[in-house]
mmCIF file with all atom_site columns, C-alpha atoms in Angstrom:
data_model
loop_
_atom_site.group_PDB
_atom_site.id
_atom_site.type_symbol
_atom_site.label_atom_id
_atom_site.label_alt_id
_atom_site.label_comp_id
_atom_site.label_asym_id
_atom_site.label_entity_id
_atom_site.label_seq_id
_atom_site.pdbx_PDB_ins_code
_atom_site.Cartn_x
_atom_site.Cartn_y
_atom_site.Cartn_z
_atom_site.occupancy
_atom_site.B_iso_or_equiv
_atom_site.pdbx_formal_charge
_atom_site.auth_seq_id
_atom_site.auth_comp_id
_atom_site.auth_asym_id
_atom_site.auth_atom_id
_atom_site.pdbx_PDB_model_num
ATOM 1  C CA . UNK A 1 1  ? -65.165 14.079  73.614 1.00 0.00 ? 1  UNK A CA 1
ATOM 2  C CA . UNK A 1 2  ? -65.479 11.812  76.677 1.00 0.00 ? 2  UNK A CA 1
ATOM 3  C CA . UNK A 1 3  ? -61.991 9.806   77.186 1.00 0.00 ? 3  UNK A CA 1
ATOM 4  C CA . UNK A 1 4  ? -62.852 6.210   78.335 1.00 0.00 ? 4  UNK A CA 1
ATOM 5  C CA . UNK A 1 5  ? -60.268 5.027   80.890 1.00 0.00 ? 5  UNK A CA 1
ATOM 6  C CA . UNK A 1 6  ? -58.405 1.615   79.616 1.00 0.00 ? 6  UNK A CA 1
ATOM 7  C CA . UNK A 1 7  ? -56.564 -1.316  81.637 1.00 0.00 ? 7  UNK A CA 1
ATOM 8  C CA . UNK A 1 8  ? -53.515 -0.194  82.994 1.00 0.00 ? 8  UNK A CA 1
ATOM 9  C CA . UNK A 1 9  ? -50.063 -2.381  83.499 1.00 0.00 ? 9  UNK A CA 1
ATOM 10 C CA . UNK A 1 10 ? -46.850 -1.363  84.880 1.00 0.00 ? 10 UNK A CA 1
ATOM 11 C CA . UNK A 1 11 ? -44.387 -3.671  85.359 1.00 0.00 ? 11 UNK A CA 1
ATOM 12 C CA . UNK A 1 12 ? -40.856 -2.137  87.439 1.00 0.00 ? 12 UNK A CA 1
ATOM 13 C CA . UNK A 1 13 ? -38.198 -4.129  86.614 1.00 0.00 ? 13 UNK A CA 1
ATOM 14 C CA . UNK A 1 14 ? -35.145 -3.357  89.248 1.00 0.00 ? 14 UNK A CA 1
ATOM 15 C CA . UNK A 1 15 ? -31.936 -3.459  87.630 1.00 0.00 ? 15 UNK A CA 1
ATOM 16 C CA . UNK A 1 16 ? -28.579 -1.216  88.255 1.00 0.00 ? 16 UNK A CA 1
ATOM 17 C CA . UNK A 1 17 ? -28.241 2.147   88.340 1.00 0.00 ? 17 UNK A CA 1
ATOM 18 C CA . UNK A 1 18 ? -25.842 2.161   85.265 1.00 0.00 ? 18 UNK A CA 1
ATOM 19 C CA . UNK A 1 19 ? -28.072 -0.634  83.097 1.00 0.00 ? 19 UNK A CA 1
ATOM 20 C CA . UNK A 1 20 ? -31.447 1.739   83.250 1.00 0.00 ? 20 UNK A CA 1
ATOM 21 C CA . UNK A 1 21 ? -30.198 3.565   80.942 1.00 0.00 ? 21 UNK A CA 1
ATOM 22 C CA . UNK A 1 22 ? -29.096 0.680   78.653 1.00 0.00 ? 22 UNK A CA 1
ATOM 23 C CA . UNK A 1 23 ? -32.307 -0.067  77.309 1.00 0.00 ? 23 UNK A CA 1
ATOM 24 C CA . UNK A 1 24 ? -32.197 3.427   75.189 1.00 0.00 ? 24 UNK A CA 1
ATOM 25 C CA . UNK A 1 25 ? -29.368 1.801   72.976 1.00 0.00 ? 25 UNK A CA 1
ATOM 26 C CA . UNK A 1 26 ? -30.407 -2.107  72.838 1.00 0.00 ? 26 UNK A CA 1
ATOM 27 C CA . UNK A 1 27 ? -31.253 -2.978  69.424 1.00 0.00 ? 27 UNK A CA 1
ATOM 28 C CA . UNK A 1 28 ? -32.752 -6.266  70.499 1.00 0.00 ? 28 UNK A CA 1
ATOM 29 C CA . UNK A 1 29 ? -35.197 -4.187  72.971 1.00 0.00 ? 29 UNK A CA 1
ATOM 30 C CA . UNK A 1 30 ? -35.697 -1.356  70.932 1.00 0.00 ? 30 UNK A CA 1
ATOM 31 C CA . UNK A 1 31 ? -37.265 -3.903  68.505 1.00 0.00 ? 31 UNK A CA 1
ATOM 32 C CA . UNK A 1 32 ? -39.365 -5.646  71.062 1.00 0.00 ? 32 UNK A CA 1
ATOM 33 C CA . UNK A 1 33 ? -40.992 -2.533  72.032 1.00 0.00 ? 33 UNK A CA 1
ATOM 34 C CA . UNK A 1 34 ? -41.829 -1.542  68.342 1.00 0.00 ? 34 UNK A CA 1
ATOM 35 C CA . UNK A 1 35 ? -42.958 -5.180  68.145 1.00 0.00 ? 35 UNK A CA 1
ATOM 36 C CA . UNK A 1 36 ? -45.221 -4.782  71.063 1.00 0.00 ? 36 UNK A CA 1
ATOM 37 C CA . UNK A 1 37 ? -46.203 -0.721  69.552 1.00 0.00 ? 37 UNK A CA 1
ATOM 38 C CA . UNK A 1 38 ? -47.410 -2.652  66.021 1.00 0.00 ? 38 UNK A CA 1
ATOM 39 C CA . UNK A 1 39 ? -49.259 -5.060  68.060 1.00 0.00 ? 39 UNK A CA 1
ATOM 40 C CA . UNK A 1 40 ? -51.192 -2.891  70.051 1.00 0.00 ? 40 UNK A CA 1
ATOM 41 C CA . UNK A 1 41 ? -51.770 0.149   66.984 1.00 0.00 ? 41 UNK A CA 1
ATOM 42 C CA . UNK A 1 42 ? -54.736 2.042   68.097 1.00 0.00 ? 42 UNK A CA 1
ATOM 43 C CA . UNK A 1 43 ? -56.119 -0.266  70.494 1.00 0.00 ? 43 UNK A CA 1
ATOM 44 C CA . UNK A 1 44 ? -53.459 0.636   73.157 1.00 0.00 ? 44 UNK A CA 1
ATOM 45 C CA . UNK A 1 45 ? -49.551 2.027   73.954 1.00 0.00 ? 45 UNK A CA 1
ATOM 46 C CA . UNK A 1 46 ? -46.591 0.870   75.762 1.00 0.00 ? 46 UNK A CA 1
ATOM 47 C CA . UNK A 1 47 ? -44.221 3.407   77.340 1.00 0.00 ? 47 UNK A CA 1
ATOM 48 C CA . UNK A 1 48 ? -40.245 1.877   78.804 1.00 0.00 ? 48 UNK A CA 1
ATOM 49 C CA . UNK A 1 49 ? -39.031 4.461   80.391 1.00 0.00 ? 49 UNK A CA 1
ATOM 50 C CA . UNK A 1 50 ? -36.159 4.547   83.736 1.00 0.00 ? 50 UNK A CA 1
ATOM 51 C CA . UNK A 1 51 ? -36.972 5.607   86.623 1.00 0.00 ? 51 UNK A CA 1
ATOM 52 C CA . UNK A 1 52 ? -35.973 8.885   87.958 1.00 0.00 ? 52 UNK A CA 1
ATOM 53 C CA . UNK A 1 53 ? -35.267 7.851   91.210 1.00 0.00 ? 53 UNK A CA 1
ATOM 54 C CA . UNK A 1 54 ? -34.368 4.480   91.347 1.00 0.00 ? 54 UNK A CA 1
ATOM 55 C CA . UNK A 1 55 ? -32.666 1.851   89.418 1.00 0.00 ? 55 UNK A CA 1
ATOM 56 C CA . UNK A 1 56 ? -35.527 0.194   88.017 1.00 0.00 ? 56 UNK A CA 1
ATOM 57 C CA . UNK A 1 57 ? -36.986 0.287   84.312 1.00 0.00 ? 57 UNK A CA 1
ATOM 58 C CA . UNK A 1 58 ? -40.492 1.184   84.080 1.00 0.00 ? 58 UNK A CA 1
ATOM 59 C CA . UNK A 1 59 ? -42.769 -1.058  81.592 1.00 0.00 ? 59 UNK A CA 1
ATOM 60 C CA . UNK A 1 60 ? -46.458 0.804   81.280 1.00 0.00 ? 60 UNK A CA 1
ATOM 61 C CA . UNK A 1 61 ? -48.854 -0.862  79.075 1.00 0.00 ? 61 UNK A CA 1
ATOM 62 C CA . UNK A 1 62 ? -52.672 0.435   78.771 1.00 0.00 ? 62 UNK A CA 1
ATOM 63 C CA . UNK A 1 63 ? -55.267 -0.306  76.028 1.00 0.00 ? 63 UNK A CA 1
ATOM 64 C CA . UNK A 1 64 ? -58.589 -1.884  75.401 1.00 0.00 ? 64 UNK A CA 1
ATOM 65 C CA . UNK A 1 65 ? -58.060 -5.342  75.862 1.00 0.00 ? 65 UNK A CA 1
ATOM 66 C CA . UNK A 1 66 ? -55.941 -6.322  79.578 1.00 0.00 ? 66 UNK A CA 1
ATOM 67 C CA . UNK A 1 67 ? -55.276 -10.381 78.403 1.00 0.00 ? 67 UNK A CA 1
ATOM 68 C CA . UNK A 1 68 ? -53.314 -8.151  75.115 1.00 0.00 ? 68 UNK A CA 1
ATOM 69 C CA . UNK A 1 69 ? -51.640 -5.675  77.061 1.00 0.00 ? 69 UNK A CA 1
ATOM 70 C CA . UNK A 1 70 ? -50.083 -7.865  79.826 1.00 0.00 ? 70 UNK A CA 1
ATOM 71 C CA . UNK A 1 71 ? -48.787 -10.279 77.195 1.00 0.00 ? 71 UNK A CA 1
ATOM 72 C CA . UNK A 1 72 ? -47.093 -7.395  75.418 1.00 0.00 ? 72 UNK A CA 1
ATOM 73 C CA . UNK A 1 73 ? -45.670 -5.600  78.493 1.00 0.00 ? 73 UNK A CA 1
ATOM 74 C CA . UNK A 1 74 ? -44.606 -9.117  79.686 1.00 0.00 ? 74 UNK A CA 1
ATOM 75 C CA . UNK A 1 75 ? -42.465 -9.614  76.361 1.00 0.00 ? 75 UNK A CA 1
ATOM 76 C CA . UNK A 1 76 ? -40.840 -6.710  76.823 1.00 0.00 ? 76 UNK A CA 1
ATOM 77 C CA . UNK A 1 77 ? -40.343 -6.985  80.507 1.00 0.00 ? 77 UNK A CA 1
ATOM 78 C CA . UNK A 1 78 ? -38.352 -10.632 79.652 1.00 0.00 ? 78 UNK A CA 1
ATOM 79 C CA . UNK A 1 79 ? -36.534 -9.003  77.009 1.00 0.00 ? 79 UNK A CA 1
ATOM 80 C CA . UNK A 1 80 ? -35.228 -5.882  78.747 1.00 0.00 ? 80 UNK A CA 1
ATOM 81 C CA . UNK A 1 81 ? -34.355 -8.768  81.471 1.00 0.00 ? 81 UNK A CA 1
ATOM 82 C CA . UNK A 1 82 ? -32.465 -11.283 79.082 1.00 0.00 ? 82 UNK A CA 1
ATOM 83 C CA . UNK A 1 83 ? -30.591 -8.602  77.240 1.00 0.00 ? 83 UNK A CA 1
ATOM 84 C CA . UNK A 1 84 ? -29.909 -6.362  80.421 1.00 0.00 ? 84 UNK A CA 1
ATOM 85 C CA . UNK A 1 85 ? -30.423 -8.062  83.426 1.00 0.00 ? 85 UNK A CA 1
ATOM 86 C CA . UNK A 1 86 ? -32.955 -7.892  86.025 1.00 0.00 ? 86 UNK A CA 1
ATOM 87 C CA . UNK A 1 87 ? -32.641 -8.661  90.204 1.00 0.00 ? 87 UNK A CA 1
#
């Protein structure tokens, strides 16, 4: 099987050291990032994950169609902000 390469997005969203880890437990994210899973189904993926190193929150996005992706990691990006704050 040849793997074709998709768009790529990562947003880093700086934050504190202590809320980086929030995100794991925020229903309201949590949900946004299923949202943005169901969108996406087998035309992409979305991975939130913190950084190891610094106090940011990592938003990766990849699929077929970049327009579709950037909306999605965008959504998530503003709710990880609203619910746990962003600098």
């Amino acid at each position: 099987h040849i793997m074709t390469p998709y768009p790529q997005l990562m947003i880093n969203l700086k934050t504190t050291a202590e809320n980086k880890l929030k995100f794991y437990t925020d229903k309201r994210v949590k949900e946004a990032i299923e949202e943005s899973k169901k969108v996406l189904g087998d035309e992409g993926r979305v991975v939130v994950r913190p950084s190891g190193t610094e106090p940011l929150i990592r938003v990766m996005a990849e699929g077929s169609d970049l327009q579709m992706i950037e909306a999605e990691a965008n959504k998530i990006a503003e709710v990880l902000c609203k619910q746990l704050g962003c600098e």
